[in-house]
Amino acid sequence: MNKGLLIVYTGASGVGKGTIMKELLRKNPNLRLSVSATTRAPREGEVDGREYYFVSREKFDRMIAEDGFLEHAEYVGNKYGTPKEAVFRMLDEGLDVILEIEVKGFLQIKKACPDCVTIFIAPPSFEVLEARLKGRGTETDEVIEKRLKTAREELQSQNLFDYIVINDDVDRATDEVLSIISDTKNERNIKE
Ligand code: 5GP
């Protein structure tokens, strides 16, 4: 059986990754999003087991000790990690798996799974990112400032990725990501 493709999908807070991701999953039925574990509190409307597995710090540390993560990292005061077993199970079933993770996690995956394809979603400009993050209204001013500082650092890492996709338009950016996935599979002879 053909194994699926592992895709790392990274971009700063507020860049519109979530919106593009919804479209990717809608348009590509072979694609699955890995659900991460996090110690951050759920935002309004987020459901445990759908956006994230919301866990305590103790549970998160236990998962690390049990070698349950493919990668994990701290981001603006909270921990985030990719549960290992589910990802390998889906890849074995021939599904393509997308990890929406930050830069430190990307660096770990690049080492652990060199066959993955890595995509950075960039804003048209830093000002656009700032406006989106402030306009979203889901974070306090202090958290927004910290996220913007992290975003500035993350933008400096964008050249380490296989592809940079600029989110100037959701439909266009979605189609570009879909093409990257299908072109990579064709090049590697992974059946659609
Ligand atoms: P948010 O709190 O906005 O949902 O996510 C904050 C950051 O953590 C985002 O850049 C998101 O991509 C990243 N993230 C989400 N899940 C994981 C994960 O499992 N591992 C790592 N390294 N980063 C993650």
PDB file of N, CA and C in Angstrom, residues 5 27 45 66 70 116 153 164 167:
ATOM      1  N   LEU A   5       1.601  11.387   2.196  1.00  0.00           N
ATOM      2  CA  LEU A   5       2.603  12.444   2.284  1.00  0.00           C
ATOM      3  C   LEU A   5       2.429  13.201   3.605  1.00  0.00           C
ATOM      4  N   LYS A  27     -11.391  20.813   0.060  1.00  0.00           N
ATOM      5  CA  LYS A  27     -11.138  20.551  -1.365  1.00  0.00           C
ATOM      6  C   LYS A  27     -10.331  19.280  -1.614  1.00  0.00           C
ATOM      7  N   GLY A  45     -15.784  28.594  21.220  1.00  0.00           N
ATOM      8  CA  GLY A  45     -16.151  27.837  20.026  1.00  0.00           C
ATOM      9  C   GLY A  45     -15.229  26.662  19.738  1.00  0.00           C
ATOM     10  N   GLU A  66       6.233   9.514  27.951  1.00  0.00           N
ATOM     11  CA  GLU A  66       5.857   8.247  27.291  1.00  0.00           C
ATOM     12  C   GLU A  66       6.233   8.241  25.809  1.00  0.00           C
ATOM     13  N   LEU A  70       5.520  13.363  18.235  1.00  0.00           N
ATOM     14  CA  LEU A  70       6.439  13.405  17.099  1.00  0.00           C
ATOM     15  C   LEU A  70       7.338  14.633  17.256  1.00  0.00           C
ATOM     16  N   CYS A 116       9.235  14.839   4.490  1.00  0.00           N
ATOM     17  CA  CYS A 116       8.047  15.694   4.538  1.00  0.00           C
ATOM     18  C   CYS A 116       8.211  16.879   3.580  1.00  0.00           C
ATOM     19  N   GLU A 153      10.015  36.953  14.538  1.00  0.00           N
ATOM     20  CA  GLU A 153      11.112  35.956  14.542  1.00  0.00           C
ATOM     21  C   GLU A 153      10.818  34.844  13.540  1.00  0.00           C
ATOM     22  N   ILE A 164       7.198  28.947   0.136  1.00  0.00           N
ATOM     23  CA  ILE A 164       6.572  30.070   0.842  1.00  0.00           C
ATOM     24  C   ILE A 164       5.333  30.444   0.040  1.00  0.00           C
ATOM     25  N   ASN A 167      -0.316  34.715   1.639  1.00  0.00           N
ATOM     26  CA  ASN A 167      -1.781  34.747   1.751  1.00  0.00           C
ATOM     27  C   ASN A 167      -2.318  36.135   1.389  1.00  0.00           C
TER      28      ASN A 167
END
